[in-house]
mmCIF file of C-alpha atoms in Angstrom:
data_model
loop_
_atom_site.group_PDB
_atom_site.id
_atom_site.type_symbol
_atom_site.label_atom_id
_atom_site.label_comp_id
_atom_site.label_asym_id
_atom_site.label_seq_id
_atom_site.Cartn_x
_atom_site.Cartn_y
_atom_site.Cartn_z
ATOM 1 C CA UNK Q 127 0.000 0.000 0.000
ATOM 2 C CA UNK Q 128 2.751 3.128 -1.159
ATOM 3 C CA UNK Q 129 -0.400 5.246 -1.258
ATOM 4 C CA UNK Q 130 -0.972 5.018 2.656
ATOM 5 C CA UNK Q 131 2.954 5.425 3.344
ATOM 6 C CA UNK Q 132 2.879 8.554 1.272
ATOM 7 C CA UNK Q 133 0.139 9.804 3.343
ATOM 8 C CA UNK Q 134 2.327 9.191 6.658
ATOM 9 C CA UNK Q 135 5.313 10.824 5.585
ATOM 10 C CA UNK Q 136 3.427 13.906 4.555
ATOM 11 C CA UNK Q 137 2.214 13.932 7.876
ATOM 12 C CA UNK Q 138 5.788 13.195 9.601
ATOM 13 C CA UNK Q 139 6.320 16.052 7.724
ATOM 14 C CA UNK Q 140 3.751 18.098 8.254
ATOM 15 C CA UNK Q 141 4.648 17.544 11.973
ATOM 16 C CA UNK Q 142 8.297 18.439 11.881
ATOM 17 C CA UNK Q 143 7.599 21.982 9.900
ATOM 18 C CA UNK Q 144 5.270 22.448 12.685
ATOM 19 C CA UNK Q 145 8.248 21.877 15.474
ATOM 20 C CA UNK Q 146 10.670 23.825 13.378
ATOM 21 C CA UNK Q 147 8.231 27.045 13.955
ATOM 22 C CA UNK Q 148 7.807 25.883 17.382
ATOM 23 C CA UNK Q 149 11.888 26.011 17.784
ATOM 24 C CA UNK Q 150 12.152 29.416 16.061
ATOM 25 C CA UNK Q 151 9.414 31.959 17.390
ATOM 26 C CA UNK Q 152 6.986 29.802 18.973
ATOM 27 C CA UNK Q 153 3.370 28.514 17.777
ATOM 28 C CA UNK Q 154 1.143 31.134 19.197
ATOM 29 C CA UNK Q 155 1.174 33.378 16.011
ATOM 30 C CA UNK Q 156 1.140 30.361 13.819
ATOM 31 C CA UNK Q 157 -0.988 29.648 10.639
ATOM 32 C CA UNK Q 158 -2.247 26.625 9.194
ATOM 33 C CA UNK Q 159 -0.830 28.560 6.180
ATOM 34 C CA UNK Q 160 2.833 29.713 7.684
ATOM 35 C CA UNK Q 161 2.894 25.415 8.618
ATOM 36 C CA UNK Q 162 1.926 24.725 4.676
ATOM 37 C CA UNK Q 163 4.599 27.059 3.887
ATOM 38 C CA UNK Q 164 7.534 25.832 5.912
ATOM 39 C CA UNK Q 165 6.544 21.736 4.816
ATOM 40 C CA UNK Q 166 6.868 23.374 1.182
ATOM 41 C CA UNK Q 167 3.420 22.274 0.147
ATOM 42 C CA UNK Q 168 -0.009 24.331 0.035
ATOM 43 C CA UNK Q 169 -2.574 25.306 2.420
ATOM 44 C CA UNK Q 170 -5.331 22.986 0.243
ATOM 45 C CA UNK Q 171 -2.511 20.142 0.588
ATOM 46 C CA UNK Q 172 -2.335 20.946 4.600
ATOM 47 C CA UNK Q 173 -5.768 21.072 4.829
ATOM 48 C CA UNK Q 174 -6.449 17.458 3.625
ATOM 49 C CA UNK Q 175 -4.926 15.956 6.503
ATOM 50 C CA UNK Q 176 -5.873 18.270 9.173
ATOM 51 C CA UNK Q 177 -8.564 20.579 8.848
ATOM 52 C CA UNK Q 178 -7.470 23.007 11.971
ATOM 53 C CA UNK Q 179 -4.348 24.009 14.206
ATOM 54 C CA UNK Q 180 -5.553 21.547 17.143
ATOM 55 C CA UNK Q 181 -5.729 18.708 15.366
ATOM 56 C CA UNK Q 182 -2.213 19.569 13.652
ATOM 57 C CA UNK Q 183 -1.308 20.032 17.386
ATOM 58 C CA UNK Q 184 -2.576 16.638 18.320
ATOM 59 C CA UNK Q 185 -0.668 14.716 15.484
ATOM 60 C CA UNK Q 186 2.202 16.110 16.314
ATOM 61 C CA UNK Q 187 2.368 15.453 19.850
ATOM 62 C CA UNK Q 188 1.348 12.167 19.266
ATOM 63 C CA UNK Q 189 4.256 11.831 16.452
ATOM 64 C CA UNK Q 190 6.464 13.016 19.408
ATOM 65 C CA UNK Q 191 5.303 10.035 21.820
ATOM 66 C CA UNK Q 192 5.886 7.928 18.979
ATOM 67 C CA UNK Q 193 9.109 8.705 18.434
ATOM 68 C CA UNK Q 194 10.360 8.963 22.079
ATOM 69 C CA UNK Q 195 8.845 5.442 23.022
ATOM 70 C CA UNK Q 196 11.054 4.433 20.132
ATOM 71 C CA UNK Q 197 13.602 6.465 21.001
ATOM 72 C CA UNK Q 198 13.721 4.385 24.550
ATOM 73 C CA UNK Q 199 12.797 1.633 23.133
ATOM 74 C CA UNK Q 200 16.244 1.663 21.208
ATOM 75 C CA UNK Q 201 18.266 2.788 24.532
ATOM 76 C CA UNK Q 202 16.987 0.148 26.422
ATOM 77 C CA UNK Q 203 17.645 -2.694 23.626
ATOM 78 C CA UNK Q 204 21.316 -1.562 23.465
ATOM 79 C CA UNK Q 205 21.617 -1.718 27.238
ATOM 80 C CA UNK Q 206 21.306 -5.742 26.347
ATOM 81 C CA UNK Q 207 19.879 -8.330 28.538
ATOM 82 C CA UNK Q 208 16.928 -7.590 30.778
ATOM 83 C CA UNK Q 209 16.980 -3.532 31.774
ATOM 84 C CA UNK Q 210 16.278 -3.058 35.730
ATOM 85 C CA UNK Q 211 12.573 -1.293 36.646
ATOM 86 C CA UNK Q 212 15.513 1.629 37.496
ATOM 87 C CA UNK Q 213 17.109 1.301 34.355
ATOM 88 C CA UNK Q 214 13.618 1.980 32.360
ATOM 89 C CA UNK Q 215 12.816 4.666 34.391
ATOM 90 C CA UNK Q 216 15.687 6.804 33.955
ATOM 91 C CA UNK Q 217 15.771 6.020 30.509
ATOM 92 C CA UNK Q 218 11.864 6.999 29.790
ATOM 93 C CA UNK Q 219 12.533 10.517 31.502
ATOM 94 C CA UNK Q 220 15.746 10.975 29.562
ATOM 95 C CA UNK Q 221 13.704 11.068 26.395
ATOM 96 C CA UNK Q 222 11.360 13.441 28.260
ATOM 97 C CA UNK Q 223 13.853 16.715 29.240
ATOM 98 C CA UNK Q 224 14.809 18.929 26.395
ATOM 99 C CA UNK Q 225 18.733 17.976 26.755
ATOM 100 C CA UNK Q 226 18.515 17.618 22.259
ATOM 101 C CA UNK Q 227 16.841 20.169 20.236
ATOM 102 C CA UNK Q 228 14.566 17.532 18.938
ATOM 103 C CA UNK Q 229 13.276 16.762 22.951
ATOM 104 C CA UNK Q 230 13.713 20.517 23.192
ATOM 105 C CA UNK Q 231 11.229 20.881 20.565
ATOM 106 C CA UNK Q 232 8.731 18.713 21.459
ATOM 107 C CA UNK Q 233 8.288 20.313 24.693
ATOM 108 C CA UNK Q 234 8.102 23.485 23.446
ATOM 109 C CA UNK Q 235 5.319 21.862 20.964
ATOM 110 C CA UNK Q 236 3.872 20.395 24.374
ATOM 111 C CA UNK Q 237 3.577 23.609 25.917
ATOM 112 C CA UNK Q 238 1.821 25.184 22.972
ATOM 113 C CA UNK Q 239 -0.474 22.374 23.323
ATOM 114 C CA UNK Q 240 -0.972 22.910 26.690
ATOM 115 C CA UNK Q 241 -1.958 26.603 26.911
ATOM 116 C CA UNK Q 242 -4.430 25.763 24.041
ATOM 117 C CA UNK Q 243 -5.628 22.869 26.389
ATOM 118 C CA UNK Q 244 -6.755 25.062 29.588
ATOM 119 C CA UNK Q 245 -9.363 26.278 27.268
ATOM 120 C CA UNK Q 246 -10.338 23.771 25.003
ATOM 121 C CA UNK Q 247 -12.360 20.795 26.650
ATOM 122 C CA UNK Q 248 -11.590 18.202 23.783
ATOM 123 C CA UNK Q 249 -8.240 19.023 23.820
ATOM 124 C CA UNK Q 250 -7.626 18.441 27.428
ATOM 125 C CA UNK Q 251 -9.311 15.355 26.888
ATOM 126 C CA UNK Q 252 -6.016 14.108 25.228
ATOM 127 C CA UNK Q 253 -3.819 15.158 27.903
ATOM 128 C CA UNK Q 254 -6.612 13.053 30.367
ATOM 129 C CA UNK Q 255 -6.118 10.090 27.993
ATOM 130 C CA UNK Q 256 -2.581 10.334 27.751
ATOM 131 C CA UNK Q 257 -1.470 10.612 31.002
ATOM 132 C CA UNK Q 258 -2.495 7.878 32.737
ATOM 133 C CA UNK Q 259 -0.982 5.466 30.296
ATOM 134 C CA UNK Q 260 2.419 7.099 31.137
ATOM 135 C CA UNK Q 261 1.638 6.890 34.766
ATOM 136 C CA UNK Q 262 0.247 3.016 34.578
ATOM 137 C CA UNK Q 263 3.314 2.446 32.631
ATOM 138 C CA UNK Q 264 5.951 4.108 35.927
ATOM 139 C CA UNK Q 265 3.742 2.014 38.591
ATOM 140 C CA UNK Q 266 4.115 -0.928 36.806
ATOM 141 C CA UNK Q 267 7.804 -0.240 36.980
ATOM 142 C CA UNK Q 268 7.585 0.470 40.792
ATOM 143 C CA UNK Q 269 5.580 -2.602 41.381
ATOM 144 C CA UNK Q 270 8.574 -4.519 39.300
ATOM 145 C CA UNK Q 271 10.827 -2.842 41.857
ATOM 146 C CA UNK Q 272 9.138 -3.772 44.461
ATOM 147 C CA UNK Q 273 8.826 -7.096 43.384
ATOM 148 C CA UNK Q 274 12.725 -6.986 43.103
ATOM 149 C CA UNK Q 275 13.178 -5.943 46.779
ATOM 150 C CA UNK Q 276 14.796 -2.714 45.261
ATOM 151 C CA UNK Q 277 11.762 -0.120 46.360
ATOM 152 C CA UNK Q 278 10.720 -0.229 49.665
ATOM 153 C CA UNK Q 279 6.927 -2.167 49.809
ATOM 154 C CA UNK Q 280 5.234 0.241 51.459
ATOM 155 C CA UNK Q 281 5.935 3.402 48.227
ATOM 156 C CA UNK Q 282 2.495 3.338 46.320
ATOM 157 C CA UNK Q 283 3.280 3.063 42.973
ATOM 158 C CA UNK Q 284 0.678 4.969 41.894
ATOM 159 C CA UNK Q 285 1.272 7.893 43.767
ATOM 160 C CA UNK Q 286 5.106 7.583 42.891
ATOM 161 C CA UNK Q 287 4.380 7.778 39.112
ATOM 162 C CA UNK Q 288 2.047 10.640 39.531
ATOM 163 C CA UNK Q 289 5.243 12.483 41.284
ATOM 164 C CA UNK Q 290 7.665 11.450 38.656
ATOM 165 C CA UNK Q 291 5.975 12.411 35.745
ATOM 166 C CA UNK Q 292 5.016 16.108 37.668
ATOM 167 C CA UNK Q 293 8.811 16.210 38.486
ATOM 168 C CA UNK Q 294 10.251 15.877 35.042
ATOM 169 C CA UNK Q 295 7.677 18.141 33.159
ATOM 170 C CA UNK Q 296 8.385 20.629 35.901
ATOM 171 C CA UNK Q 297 12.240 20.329 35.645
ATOM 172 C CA UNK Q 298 11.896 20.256 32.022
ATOM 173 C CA UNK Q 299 9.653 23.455 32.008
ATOM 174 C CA UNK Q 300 12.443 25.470 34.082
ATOM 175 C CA UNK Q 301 15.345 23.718 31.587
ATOM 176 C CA UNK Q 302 13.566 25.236 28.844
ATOM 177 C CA UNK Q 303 13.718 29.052 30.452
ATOM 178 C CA UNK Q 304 17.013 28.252 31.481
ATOM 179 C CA UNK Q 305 16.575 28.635 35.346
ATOM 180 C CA UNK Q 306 18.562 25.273 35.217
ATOM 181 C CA UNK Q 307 20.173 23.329 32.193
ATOM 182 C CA UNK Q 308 18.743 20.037 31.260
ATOM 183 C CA UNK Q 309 21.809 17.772 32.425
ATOM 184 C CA UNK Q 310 20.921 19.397 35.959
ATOM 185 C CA UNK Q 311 17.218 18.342 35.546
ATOM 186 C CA UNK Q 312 18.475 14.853 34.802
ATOM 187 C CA UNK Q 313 21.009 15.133 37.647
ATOM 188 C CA UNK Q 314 17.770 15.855 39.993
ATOM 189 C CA UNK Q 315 15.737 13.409 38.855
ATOM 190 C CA UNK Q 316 18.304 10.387 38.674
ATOM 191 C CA UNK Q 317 18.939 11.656 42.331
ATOM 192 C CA UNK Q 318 15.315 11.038 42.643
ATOM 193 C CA UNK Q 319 15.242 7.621 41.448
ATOM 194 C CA UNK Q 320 18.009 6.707 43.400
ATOM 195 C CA UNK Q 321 15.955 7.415 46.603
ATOM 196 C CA UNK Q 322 13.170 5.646 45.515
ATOM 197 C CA UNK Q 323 15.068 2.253 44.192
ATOM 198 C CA UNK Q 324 17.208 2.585 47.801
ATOM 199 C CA UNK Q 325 20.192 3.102 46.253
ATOM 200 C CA UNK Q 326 21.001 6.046 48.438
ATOM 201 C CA UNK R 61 1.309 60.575 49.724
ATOM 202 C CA UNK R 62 -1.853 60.238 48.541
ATOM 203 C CA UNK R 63 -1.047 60.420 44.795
ATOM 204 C CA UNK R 64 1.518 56.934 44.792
ATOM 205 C CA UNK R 65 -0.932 54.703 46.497
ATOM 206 C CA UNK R 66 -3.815 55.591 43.709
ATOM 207 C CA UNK R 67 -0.618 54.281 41.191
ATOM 208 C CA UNK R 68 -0.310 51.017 43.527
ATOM 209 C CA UNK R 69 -4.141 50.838 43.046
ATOM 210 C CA UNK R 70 -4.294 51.635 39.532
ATOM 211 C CA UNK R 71 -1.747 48.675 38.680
ATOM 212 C CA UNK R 72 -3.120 46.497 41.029
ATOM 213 C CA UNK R 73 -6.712 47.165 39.220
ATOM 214 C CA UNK R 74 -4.918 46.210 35.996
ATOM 215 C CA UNK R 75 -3.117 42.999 37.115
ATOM 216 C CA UNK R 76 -6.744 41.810 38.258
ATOM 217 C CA UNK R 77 -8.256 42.558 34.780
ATOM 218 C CA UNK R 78 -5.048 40.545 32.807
ATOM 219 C CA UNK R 79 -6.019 37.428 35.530
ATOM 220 C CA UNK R 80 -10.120 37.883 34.651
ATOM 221 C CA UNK R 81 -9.218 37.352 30.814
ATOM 222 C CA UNK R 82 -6.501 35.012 31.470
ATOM 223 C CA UNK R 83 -8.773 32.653 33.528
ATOM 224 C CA UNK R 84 -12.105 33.521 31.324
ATOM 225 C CA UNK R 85 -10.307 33.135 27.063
ATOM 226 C CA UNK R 86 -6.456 33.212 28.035
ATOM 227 C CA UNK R 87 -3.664 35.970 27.147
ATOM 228 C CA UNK R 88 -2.441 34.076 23.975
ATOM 229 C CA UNK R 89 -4.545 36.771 21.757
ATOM 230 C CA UNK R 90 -5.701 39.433 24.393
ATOM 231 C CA UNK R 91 -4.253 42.963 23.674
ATOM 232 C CA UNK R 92 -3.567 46.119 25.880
ATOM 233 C CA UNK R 93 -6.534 47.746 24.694
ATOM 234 C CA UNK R 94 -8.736 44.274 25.735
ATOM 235 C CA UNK R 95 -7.003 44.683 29.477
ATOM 236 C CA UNK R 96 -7.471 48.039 29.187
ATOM 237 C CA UNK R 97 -11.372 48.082 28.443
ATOM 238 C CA UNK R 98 -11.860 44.755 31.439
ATOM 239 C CA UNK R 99 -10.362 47.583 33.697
ATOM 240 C CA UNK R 100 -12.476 50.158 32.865
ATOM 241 C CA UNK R 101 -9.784 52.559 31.786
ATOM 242 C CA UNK R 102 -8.655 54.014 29.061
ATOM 243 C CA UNK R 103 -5.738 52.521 26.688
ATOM 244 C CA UNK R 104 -4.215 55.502 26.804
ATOM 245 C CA UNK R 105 -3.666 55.195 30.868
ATOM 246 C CA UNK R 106 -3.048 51.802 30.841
ATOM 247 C CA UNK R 107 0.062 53.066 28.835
ATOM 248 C CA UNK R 108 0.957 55.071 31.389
ATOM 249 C CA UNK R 109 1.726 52.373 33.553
ATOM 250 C CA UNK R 110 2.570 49.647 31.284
ATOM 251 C CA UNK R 111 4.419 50.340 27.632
ATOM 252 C CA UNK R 112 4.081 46.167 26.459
ATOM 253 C CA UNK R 113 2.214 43.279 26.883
ATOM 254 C CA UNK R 114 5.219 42.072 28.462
ATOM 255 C CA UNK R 115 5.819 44.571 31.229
ATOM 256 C CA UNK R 116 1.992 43.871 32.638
ATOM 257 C CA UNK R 117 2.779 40.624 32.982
ATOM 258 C CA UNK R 118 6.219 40.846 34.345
ATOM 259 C CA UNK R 119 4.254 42.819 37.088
ATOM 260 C CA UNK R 120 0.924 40.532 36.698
ATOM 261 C CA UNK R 121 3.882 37.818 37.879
ATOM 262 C CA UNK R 122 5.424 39.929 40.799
ATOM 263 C CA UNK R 123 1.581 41.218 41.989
ATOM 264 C CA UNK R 124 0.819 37.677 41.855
ATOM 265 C CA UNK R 125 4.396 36.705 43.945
ATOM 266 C CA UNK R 126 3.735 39.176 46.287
ATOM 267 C CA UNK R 127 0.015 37.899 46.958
ATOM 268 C CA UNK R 128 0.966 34.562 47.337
ATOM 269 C CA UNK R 129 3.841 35.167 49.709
ATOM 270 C CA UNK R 130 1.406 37.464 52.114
ATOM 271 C CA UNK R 131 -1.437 34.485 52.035
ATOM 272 C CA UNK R 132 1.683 31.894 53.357
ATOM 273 C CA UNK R 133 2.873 34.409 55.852
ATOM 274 C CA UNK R 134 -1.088 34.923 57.167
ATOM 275 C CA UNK R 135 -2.026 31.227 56.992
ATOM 276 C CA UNK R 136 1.813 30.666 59.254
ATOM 277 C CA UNK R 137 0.727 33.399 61.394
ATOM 278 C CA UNK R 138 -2.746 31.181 62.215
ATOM 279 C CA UNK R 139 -0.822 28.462 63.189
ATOM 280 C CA UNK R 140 0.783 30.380 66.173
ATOM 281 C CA UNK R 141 4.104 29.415 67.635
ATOM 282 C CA UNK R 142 7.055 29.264 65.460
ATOM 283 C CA UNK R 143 6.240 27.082 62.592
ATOM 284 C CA UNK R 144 7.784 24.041 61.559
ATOM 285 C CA UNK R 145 10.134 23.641 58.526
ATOM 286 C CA UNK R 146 7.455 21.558 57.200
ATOM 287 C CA UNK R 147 4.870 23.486 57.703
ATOM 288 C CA UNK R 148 6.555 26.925 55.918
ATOM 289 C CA UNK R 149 7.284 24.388 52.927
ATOM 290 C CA UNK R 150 3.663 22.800 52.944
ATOM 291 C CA UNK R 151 2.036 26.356 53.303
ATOM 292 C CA UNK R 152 4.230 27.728 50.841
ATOM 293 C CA UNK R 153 3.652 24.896 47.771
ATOM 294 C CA UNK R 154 -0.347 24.766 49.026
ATOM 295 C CA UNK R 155 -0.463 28.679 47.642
ATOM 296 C CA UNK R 156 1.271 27.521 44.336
ATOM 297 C CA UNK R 157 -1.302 24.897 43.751
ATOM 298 C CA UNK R 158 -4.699 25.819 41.474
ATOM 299 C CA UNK R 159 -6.670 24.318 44.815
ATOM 300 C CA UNK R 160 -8.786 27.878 44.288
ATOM 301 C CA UNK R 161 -10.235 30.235 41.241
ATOM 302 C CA UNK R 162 -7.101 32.483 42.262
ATOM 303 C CA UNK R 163 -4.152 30.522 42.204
ATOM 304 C CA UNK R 164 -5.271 28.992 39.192
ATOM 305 C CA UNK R 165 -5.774 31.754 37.608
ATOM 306 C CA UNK R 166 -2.194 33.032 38.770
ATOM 307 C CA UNK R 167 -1.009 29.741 36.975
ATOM 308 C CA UNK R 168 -2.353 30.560 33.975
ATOM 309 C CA UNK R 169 -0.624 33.376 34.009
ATOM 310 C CA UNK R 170 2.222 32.218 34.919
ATOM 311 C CA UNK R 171 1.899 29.889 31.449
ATOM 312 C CA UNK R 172 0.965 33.269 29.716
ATOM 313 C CA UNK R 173 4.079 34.511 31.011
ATOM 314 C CA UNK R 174 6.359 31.239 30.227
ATOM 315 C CA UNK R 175 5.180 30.674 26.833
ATOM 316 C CA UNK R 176 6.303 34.281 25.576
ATOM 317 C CA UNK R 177 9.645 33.731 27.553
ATOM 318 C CA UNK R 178 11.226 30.849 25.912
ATOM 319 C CA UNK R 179 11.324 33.032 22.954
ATOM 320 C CA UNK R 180 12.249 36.543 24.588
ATOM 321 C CA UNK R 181 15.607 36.353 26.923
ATOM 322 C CA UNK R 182 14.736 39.981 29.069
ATOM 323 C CA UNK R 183 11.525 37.985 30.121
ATOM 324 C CA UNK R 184 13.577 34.397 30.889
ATOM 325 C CA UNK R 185 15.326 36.783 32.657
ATOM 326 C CA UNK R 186 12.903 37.525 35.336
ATOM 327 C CA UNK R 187 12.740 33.489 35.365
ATOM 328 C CA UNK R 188 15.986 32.995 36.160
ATOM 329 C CA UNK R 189 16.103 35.903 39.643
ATOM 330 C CA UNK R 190 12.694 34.875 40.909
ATOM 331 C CA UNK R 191 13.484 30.754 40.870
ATOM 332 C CA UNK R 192 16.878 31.082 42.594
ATOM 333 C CA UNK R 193 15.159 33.504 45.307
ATOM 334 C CA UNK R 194 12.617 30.754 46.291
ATOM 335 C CA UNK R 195 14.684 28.063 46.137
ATOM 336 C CA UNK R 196 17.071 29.449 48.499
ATOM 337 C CA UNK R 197 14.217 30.128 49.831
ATOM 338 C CA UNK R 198 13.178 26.126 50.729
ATOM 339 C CA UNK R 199 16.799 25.162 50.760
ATOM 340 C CA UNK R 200 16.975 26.866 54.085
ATOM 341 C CA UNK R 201 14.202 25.226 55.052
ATOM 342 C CA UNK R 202 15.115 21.940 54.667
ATOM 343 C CA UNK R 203 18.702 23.173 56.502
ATOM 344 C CA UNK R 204 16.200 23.916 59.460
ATOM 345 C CA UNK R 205 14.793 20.319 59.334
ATOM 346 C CA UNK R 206 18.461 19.258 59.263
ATOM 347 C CA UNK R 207 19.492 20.927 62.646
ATOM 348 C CA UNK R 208 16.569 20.072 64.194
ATOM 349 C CA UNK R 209 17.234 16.443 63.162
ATOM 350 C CA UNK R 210 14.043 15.936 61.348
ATOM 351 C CA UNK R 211 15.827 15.805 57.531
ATOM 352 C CA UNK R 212 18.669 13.326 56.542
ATOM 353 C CA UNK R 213 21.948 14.901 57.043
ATOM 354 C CA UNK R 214 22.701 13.263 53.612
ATOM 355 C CA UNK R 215 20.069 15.155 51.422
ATOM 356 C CA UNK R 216 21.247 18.102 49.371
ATOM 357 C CA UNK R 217 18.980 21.151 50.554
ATOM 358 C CA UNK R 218 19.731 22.855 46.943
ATOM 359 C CA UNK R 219 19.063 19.971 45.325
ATOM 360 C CA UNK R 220 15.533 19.137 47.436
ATOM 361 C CA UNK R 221 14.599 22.308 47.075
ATOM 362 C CA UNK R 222 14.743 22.605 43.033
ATOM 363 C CA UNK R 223 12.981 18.984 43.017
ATOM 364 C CA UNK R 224 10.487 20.543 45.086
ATOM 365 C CA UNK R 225 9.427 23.551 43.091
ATOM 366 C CA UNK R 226 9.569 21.130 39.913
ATOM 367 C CA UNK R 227 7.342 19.232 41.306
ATOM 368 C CA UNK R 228 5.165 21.259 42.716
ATOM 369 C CA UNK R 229 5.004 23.641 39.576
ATOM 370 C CA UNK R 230 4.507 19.578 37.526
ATOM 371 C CA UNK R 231 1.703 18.816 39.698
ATOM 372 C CA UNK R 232 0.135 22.505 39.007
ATOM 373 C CA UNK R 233 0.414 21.860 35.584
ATOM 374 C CA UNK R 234 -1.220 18.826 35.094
ATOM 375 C CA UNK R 235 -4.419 20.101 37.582
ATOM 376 C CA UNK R 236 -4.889 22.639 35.329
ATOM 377 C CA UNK R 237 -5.607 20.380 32.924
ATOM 378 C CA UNK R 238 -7.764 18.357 34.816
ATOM 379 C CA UNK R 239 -5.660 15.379 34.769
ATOM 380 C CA UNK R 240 -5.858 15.039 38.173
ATOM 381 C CA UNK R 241 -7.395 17.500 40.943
ATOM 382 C CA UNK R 242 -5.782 20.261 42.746
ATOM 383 C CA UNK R 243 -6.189 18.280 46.123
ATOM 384 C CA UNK R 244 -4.594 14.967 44.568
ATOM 385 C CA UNK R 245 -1.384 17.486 43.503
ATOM 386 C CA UNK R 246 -1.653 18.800 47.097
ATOM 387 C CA UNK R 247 -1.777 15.012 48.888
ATOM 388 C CA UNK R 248 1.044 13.839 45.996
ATOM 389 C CA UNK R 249 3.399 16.720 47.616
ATOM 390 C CA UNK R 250 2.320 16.343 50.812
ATOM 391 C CA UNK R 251 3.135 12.636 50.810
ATOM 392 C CA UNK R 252 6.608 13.817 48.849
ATOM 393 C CA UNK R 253 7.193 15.862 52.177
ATOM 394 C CA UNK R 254 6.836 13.164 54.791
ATOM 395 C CA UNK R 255 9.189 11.298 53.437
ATOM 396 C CA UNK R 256 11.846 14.051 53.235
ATOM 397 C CA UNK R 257 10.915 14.996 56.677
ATOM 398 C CA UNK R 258 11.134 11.352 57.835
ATOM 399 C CA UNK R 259 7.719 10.716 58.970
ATOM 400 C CA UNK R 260 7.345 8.030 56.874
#
């Protein structure tokens, strides 16, 4: 089917115009039309795959996941052999602080998303589907940990992938202005994990 | 002088406009003249006081800051006694979380504010004073719980106290979009808290 493959890769593209304005001067000003122009194809073209800036906004966060589960997916392959609940972890919220311009990028694209999200019903509906897949993902790590002997029985994993996920988008949001740079953030939250797996 | 504290209360009049359309449609496309009219002035004297977008907001921030601050120091006042470490920190992240229509609104604000700053350095600027201050700020806080033997001589007070304003400003985030309520984020930290402060 090279028709349907087409029809991905001019959204991939599509998506990565849209993080290349995101990178430069932000989304907030940004037309369907300035997106058209910078993927070097026409508004009509645009417009056949998404008919407004949210969805556009959707697809490419959703691109984004995509590529950072592969992204840690890949990591945790070259690790070899079985990687530790720990292991996972760190490596999941590596691919989530801006410390590349592409993971730069896509927070900056998650942030654009976000402000549109306070006041937009069906898109915070994304965010509320998206999540708590992230966050069953962590507990199950926790509960692996736990099973392990290597986090302490009595953590709730539930609670302690609520914290983790809040913890990285906060340090990433602070790496992004600077306040601290994003090998800190990862400092901080490996210090984190090491608390919770008992390591220290 | 009579003439300076009409100013205070002109400005003050303005910040609470910028929060009414920040909370009601958001600041992405709201214009002086918009805050102006909400405030019942004219654009003209809103000028007076504020030349950009960006300066209202810079003081929308500080207003905001300086709000916040006096609501901790009243609500540690109630408690009587000399408060504990704990209590300053808990009292302190309770007024950064959207548990009321005012500190959420001051958190959408503050994502007003931190959208237009990744791409403008003077306003990361203001970023990168007001973080250090508070996390100094809770740093010496958890040195308090130290010497009174209530923290782990082995945790890094810097290094809590950036996790700690991550996380709190995560958790803030992700109530705002209704991913999980203000009084989950506020348990999530509290929990976070005990366990720094060793009572569990």
């Amino acid at each position: 089917m090279p028709k349907r493959v087409d029809h991905e890769e001019r959204r991939a593209r599509i998506a990565e115009a849209l993080w290349r304005i995101a990178c430069a001067r932000g989304l907030d000003g940004a037309s369907l039309r300035d997106v058209a122009a910078e993927a070097g194809i026409s508004l009509g073209q645009l417009q056949h795959y998404f008919a407004s800036k949210d969805e556009m906004l959707v697809f490419a966060l959703e691109h984004i996941s995509d590529l950072a589960a592969r992204r840690v997916g890949e990591r945790l392959g070259a690790l070899g052999g079985e990687p530790s609940p720990r292991d996972v972890l760190l490596g999941s919220v590596r691919e989530m602080l801006p410390l590349d311009d592409r993971s730069r990028t896509g927070h900056l694209v998650q942030i654009a998303y976000f402000v549109r999200a306070v006041h937009d019903e069906r898109l915070r509906g994304h965010a509320k589907e998206g999540v708590p897949g992230l966050r069953a993902f962590f507990a199950g790590q926790v509960r692996e940990g736990q099973l392990r002997g290597e986090v302490a029985g009595d953590r709730d994993p539930e609670a302690e992938a609520a914290l983790l996920i809040a913890l990285v988008d906060g340090l990433a949001s602070y790496a992004v202005l600077d306040v601290w740079t994003a090998e800190e953030a990862l400092g901080l939250v490996s210090g984190h994990l090491d608390r919770l797996f008992g390591v220290r």
